[in-house]
């Protein structure tokens, strides 16, 4: 059984859903999931559809060509079609924090994440043993002020050599340059703490403790050139009180970071995220 996922956005107009579903029927496909959303302010139509095809002669490339000729050009669609036969390849970028790395690798090892991890990149050697334990290739690419350009070229080489589809910054403590962002537009996922109010600097939990915050949280988003301002994929919060110490806040924050990042990775890998005007539409 061949299964594909179709993502569409275009200007809203009558007959889009009927045209798409009729096209699937004419291709002898069986729709097993369909959802749509209309942004009334922008007049933009979004759709996610999953369809199965039983014919042994089914070709994803031939289907794409027909889809373009019959539908995409007619409705001026921005569209993508993915085959379930190809798992997306994810590269992990890490530094010295291990909580998100352990969580993602544990989920990957148990089969929870429908993707491949060809390698892990780090600007430090501290977590190499974790990669070794999970039998995933580890590349140490040091980054300094003087070697940053050279390091990014090496990162790009590895990404292209292994056919990487998207990158996850699992607490990677380096600013990603426009060179990498342009190559992987809306395909680099970051995780960081989020507070009300926001606390910047090296010790945000210490600042939050001193301020007496009542809520701490985590945000996962796509990376853009504007720091921590990319389209948001997933967020979560938990309440804290005066009784919680700084270590308590750090522990709670790290738990949130793990869960939020894992959910963001799953949403992206399962093709459930669409980006438009620095916002996301997340399908169930």
CSV table of C-alpha atoms in Angstrom, one decimal:
chain,number,residue,atom,x,y,z
A,1,UNK,CA,0.0,0.0,0.0
A,2,UNK,CA,1.4,3.4,-1.1
A,3,UNK,CA,0.6,6.3,1.2
A,4,UNK,CA,1.2,10.0,0.6
A,5,UNK,CA,0.7,13.2,2.5
A,6,UNK,CA,-0.3,16.4,0.7
A,7,UNK,CA,0.1,19.9,2.1
A,8,UNK,CA,-1.5,22.8,0.3
A,9,UNK,CA,-2.0,26.5,0.8
A,10,UNK,CA,-3.4,29.1,-1.7
A,11,UNK,CA,-5.9,31.9,-1.9
A,12,UNK,CA,-9.2,30.8,-0.7
A,13,UNK,CA,-11.9,30.3,-3.3
A,14,UNK,CA,-14.8,27.9,-4.0
A,15,UNK,CA,-14.3,24.3,-5.1
A,16,UNK,CA,-10.8,23.6,-3.8
A,17,UNK,CA,-11.7,20.7,-1.5
A,18,UNK,CA,-14.0,19.1,-4.1
A,19,UNK,CA,-11.4,19.4,-6.8
A,20,UNK,CA,-8.7,17.8,-4.7
A,21,UNK,CA,-10.9,15.0,-3.4
A,22,UNK,CA,-12.2,14.3,-6.9
A,23,UNK,CA,-8.7,14.2,-8.3
A,24,UNK,CA,-7.7,11.7,-5.6
A,25,UNK,CA,-10.7,9.5,-6.5
A,26,UNK,CA,-9.8,9.7,-10.2
A,27,UNK,CA,-6.3,8.5,-9.3
A,28,UNK,CA,-7.9,5.5,-7.5
A,29,UNK,CA,-6.8,6.8,-4.1
A,30,UNK,CA,-8.5,6.3,-0.7
A,31,UNK,CA,-8.5,9.4,1.5
A,32,UNK,CA,-7.8,8.4,5.1
A,33,UNK,CA,-7.3,11.8,6.6
A,34,UNK,CA,-8.3,15.4,5.6
A,35,UNK,CA,-8.3,18.7,7.4
A,36,UNK,CA,-8.4,22.3,6.3
A,37,UNK,CA,-8.3,25.8,7.7
A,38,UNK,CA,-9.0,29.2,6.3
A,39,UNK,CA,-7.3,32.3,7.5
A,40,UNK,CA,-10.1,34.8,7.1
A,41,UNK,CA,-7.9,37.9,7.6
A,42,UNK,CA,-5.4,36.8,4.9
A,43,UNK,CA,-7.9,34.9,2.8
A,44,UNK,CA,-5.5,31.9,2.7
A,45,UNK,CA,-6.7,28.3,2.5
A,46,UNK,CA,-4.7,25.5,4.1
A,47,UNK,CA,-5.2,21.7,3.7
A,48,UNK,CA,-3.5,18.5,4.9
A,49,UNK,CA,-4.6,15.3,3.3
A,50,UNK,CA,-3.4,11.6,3.6
A,51,UNK,CA,-4.3,9.1,0.9
A,52,UNK,CA,-3.6,5.5,0.2
A,53,UNK,CA,-3.1,3.8,-3.2
A,54,UNK,CA,-3.4,0.1,-3.7
A,55,UNK,CA,-2.1,-0.2,-7.2
A,56,UNK,CA,1.4,-1.7,-7.5
A,57,UNK,CA,2.0,0.6,-10.5
A,58,UNK,CA,1.5,3.8,-8.4
A,59,UNK,CA,4.3,6.3,-8.8
A,60,UNK,CA,4.7,9.3,-6.5
A,61,UNK,CA,6.5,11.3,-9.1
A,62,UNK,CA,3.9,10.6,-11.7
A,63,UNK,CA,1.2,11.6,-9.2
A,64,UNK,CA,3.1,14.9,-8.5
A,65,UNK,CA,3.2,15.7,-12.2
A,66,UNK,CA,-0.5,15.1,-12.6
A,67,UNK,CA,-1.3,17.1,-9.4
A,68,UNK,CA,0.7,20.0,-10.7
A,69,UNK,CA,-0.9,20.0,-14.2
A,70,UNK,CA,-4.5,19.4,-13.1
A,71,UNK,CA,-4.8,21.3,-9.7
A,72,UNK,CA,-1.7,23.2,-8.5
A,73,UNK,CA,-1.4,25.5,-11.6
A,74,UNK,CA,-5.2,26.0,-11.7
A,75,UNK,CA,-5.5,27.2,-8.1
A,76,UNK,CA,-2.0,28.8,-7.9
A,77,UNK,CA,-1.2,26.5,-5.0
A,78,UNK,CA,2.0,26.2,-2.9
A,79,UNK,CA,2.1,22.5,-2.3
A,80,UNK,CA,4.2,19.6,-1.2
A,81,UNK,CA,3.7,15.9,-1.5
A,82,UNK,CA,5.5,13.3,0.7
A,83,UNK,CA,5.6,9.5,0.4
A,84,UNK,CA,5.4,7.5,3.6
A,85,UNK,CA,8.1,5.2,2.1
A,86,UNK,CA,10.7,7.9,2.8
A,87,UNK,CA,11.4,8.7,6.4
A,88,UNK,CA,12.7,12.3,6.9
A,89,UNK,CA,16.4,12.5,8.0
A,90,UNK,CA,17.1,14.6,11.1
A,91,UNK,CA,20.5,15.9,12.2
A,92,UNK,CA,21.0,16.7,15.9
A,93,UNK,CA,23.1,19.7,16.9
A,94,UNK,CA,24.2,19.7,20.5
A,95,UNK,CA,26.6,21.3,22.9
A,96,UNK,CA,26.9,20.2,26.6
A,97,UNK,CA,23.3,20.0,27.9
A,98,UNK,CA,22.1,16.3,27.6
A,99,UNK,CA,18.5,16.3,28.7
A,100,UNK,CA,16.9,16.9,25.3
A,101,UNK,CA,19.4,14.6,23.6
A,102,UNK,CA,18.7,11.7,25.9
A,103,UNK,CA,14.9,12.2,25.5
A,104,UNK,CA,15.0,12.4,21.7
A,105,UNK,CA,17.3,9.4,21.4
A,106,UNK,CA,15.2,7.4,23.8
A,107,UNK,CA,12.1,8.1,21.8
A,108,UNK,CA,13.9,7.3,18.6
A,109,UNK,CA,15.2,4.1,19.9
A,110,UNK,CA,11.8,3.0,21.0
A,111,UNK,CA,10.3,3.7,17.5
A,112,UNK,CA,8.2,6.7,18.7
A,113,UNK,CA,9.8,9.0,16.1
A,114,UNK,CA,9.2,8.2,12.5
A,115,UNK,CA,12.5,9.4,11.2
A,116,UNK,CA,16.2,8.6,10.7
A,117,UNK,CA,19.1,10.2,12.6
A,118,UNK,CA,22.2,9.8,10.4
A,119,UNK,CA,24.5,11.7,12.7
A,120,UNK,CA,24.9,14.1,15.7
A,121,UNK,CA,27.1,17.3,15.5
A,122,UNK,CA,28.5,19.0,18.5
A,123,UNK,CA,30.9,21.9,19.1
A,124,UNK,CA,32.1,20.0,22.2
A,125,UNK,CA,33.2,16.3,22.8
A,126,UNK,CA,31.4,16.1,26.2
A,127,UNK,CA,28.3,14.1,24.9
A,128,UNK,CA,30.1,11.8,22.4
A,129,UNK,CA,29.6,8.8,24.8
A,130,UNK,CA,25.8,9.2,24.5
A,131,UNK,CA,25.9,9.1,20.7
A,132,UNK,CA,28.2,6.0,21.0
A,133,UNK,CA,25.8,4.3,23.3
A,134,UNK,CA,23.0,4.8,20.8
A,135,UNK,CA,25.3,3.8,17.9
A,136,UNK,CA,24.8,7.1,16.1
A,137,UNK,CA,27.8,8.7,14.3
A,138,UNK,CA,29.1,11.7,16.2
A,139,UNK,CA,31.0,14.6,14.6
A,140,UNK,CA,32.9,17.1,16.6
A,141,UNK,CA,33.0,20.4,14.8
A,142,UNK,CA,34.5,23.1,17.1
A,143,UNK,CA,33.2,26.6,16.7
A,144,UNK,CA,35.2,29.7,17.7
A,145,UNK,CA,35.0,33.3,16.6
A,146,UNK,CA,37.9,32.7,14.2
A,147,UNK,CA,36.7,29.3,12.8
A,148,UNK,CA,32.9,29.9,12.7
A,149,UNK,CA,32.8,30.2,8.9
A,150,UNK,CA,35.0,27.1,8.4
A,151,UNK,CA,32.9,25.2,11.0
A,152,UNK,CA,29.6,26.0,9.2
A,153,UNK,CA,31.1,24.9,5.8
A,154,UNK,CA,31.9,21.6,7.4
A,155,UNK,CA,28.4,21.3,8.9
A,156,UNK,CA,26.9,22.0,5.5
A,157,UNK,CA,29.1,19.4,3.9
A,158,UNK,CA,27.9,16.8,6.4
A,159,UNK,CA,24.3,17.8,6.0
A,160,UNK,CA,24.4,17.6,2.2
A,161,UNK,CA,26.5,14.4,2.2
A,162,UNK,CA,23.9,12.6,4.4
A,163,UNK,CA,20.8,14.1,2.6
A,164,UNK,CA,19.5,15.7,5.8
A,165,UNK,CA,15.9,17.0,5.6
A,166,UNK,CA,15.8,19.0,8.8
A,167,UNK,CA,17.9,20.0,11.8
A,168,UNK,CA,17.1,20.0,15.5
A,169,UNK,CA,19.1,22.2,17.9
A,170,UNK,CA,18.8,20.1,21.1
A,171,UNK,CA,20.2,22.9,23.3
A,172,UNK,CA,22.9,23.8,20.8
A,173,UNK,CA,24.5,26.9,22.3
A,174,UNK,CA,25.6,28.6,19.1
A,175,UNK,CA,23.8,31.2,17.0
A,176,UNK,CA,23.0,29.7,13.6
A,177,UNK,CA,24.2,31.9,10.7
A,178,UNK,CA,22.1,33.0,7.7
A,179,UNK,CA,24.1,30.7,5.5
A,180,UNK,CA,22.6,27.6,7.3
A,181,UNK,CA,19.1,29.2,7.8
A,182,UNK,CA,18.8,30.0,4.0
A,183,UNK,CA,19.7,26.4,3.2
A,184,UNK,CA,17.2,25.0,5.7
A,185,UNK,CA,14.4,27.5,5.7
A,186,UNK,CA,11.7,26.5,8.2
A,187,UNK,CA,13.6,23.2,8.7
A,188,UNK,CA,15.7,24.1,11.8
A,189,UNK,CA,13.9,23.5,15.1
A,190,UNK,CA,15.1,25.2,18.3
A,191,UNK,CA,14.0,24.9,21.9
A,192,UNK,CA,14.4,27.4,24.7
A,193,UNK,CA,12.8,28.4,28.0
A,194,UNK,CA,10.0,31.0,28.0
A,195,UNK,CA,9.0,33.1,30.9
A,196,UNK,CA,6.5,35.8,31.7
A,197,UNK,CA,8.3,38.2,32.0
A,198,UNK,CA,11.2,37.2,29.7
A,199,UNK,CA,14.6,36.8,31.3
A,200,UNK,CA,17.7,37.0,29.1
A,201,UNK,CA,21.3,36.1,30.0
A,202,UNK,CA,23.1,32.9,31.0
A,203,UNK,CA,21.0,32.2,34.1
A,204,UNK,CA,17.4,32.8,33.3
A,205,UNK,CA,16.1,30.5,36.1
A,206,UNK,CA,18.1,32.4,38.7
A,207,UNK,CA,16.5,35.6,37.4
A,208,UNK,CA,13.0,34.0,37.4
A,209,UNK,CA,13.5,32.8,41.0
A,210,UNK,CA,14.5,36.3,42.1
A,211,UNK,CA,11.5,37.8,40.4
A,212,UNK,CA,9.1,35.3,41.9
A,213,UNK,CA,7.5,34.0,38.7
A,214,UNK,CA,4.4,31.9,38.9
A,215,UNK,CA,4.7,30.2,35.5
A,216,UNK,CA,7.6,28.8,33.6
A,217,UNK,CA,7.5,27.4,30.2
A,218,UNK,CA,9.3,26.2,27.0
A,219,UNK,CA,8.9,27.1,23.3
A,220,UNK,CA,10.0,25.3,20.2
A,221,UNK,CA,10.1,27.2,17.0
A,222,UNK,CA,11.7,27.3,13.6
A,223,UNK,CA,15.0,29.3,13.4
A,224,UNK,CA,15.0,32.6,11.6
A,225,UNK,CA,17.7,35.3,11.3
A,226,UNK,CA,15.9,37.2,14.1
A,227,UNK,CA,16.9,35.5,17.3
A,228,UNK,CA,14.2,33.4,18.9
A,229,UNK,CA,11.5,35.0,16.8
A,230,UNK,CA,10.7,32.3,14.3
A,231,UNK,CA,7.3,30.5,13.7
A,232,UNK,CA,6.2,28.7,16.9
A,233,UNK,CA,5.6,25.0,16.6
A,234,UNK,CA,4.9,24.0,20.2
A,235,UNK,CA,4.7,25.5,23.7
A,236,UNK,CA,3.9,24.4,27.2
A,237,UNK,CA,3.9,25.9,30.7
A,238,UNK,CA,3.8,24.7,34.3
A,239,UNK,CA,3.0,26.6,37.5
A,240,UNK,CA,5.6,27.2,40.3
A,241,UNK,CA,5.3,28.8,43.7
A,242,UNK,CA,7.5,30.5,46.3
A,243,UNK,CA,8.3,27.0,47.7
A,244,UNK,CA,10.3,26.0,44.6
A,245,UNK,CA,14.0,26.5,44.7
A,246,UNK,CA,16.3,27.4,41.8
A,247,UNK,CA,17.1,23.7,41.2
A,248,UNK,CA,13.4,22.9,41.2
A,249,UNK,CA,12.8,25.6,38.5
A,250,UNK,CA,15.7,24.2,36.4
A,251,UNK,CA,14.4,20.6,36.7
A,252,UNK,CA,10.8,21.6,35.8
A,253,UNK,CA,12.1,23.7,32.9
A,254,UNK,CA,14.2,20.9,31.5
A,255,UNK,CA,11.3,18.5,31.7
A,256,UNK,CA,9.2,21.0,29.7
A,257,UNK,CA,12.0,21.5,27.2
A,258,UNK,CA,12.2,17.8,26.6
A,259,UNK,CA,8.4,17.3,26.1
A,260,UNK,CA,7.9,20.5,24.0
A,261,UNK,CA,10.9,19.7,21.7
A,262,UNK,CA,9.9,16.1,21.2
A,263,UNK,CA,6.3,17.2,20.3
A,264,UNK,CA,7.7,19.7,17.8
A,265,UNK,CA,9.9,17.1,16.2
A,266,UNK,CA,7.0,14.7,15.8
A,267,UNK,CA,4.8,17.3,14.3
A,268,UNK,CA,7.4,18.3,11.8
A,269,UNK,CA,8.4,14.7,10.9
A,270,UNK,CA,4.8,13.7,10.4
A,271,UNK,CA,4.2,16.7,8.1
A,272,UNK,CA,1.7,18.4,10.3
A,273,UNK,CA,3.1,21.9,10.3
A,274,UNK,CA,2.6,24.6,7.7
A,275,UNK,CA,4.3,28.0,7.9
A,276,UNK,CA,2.8,31.2,6.6
A,277,UNK,CA,3.8,34.8,7.4
A,278,UNK,CA,6.0,33.7,10.4
A,279,UNK,CA,3.0,31.8,11.9
A,280,UNK,CA,2.2,28.1,11.9
A,281,UNK,CA,-0.9,26.1,11.2
A,282,UNK,CA,-0.7,22.8,13.1
A,283,UNK,CA,-2.9,20.0,12.0
A,284,UNK,CA,-4.0,17.2,14.3
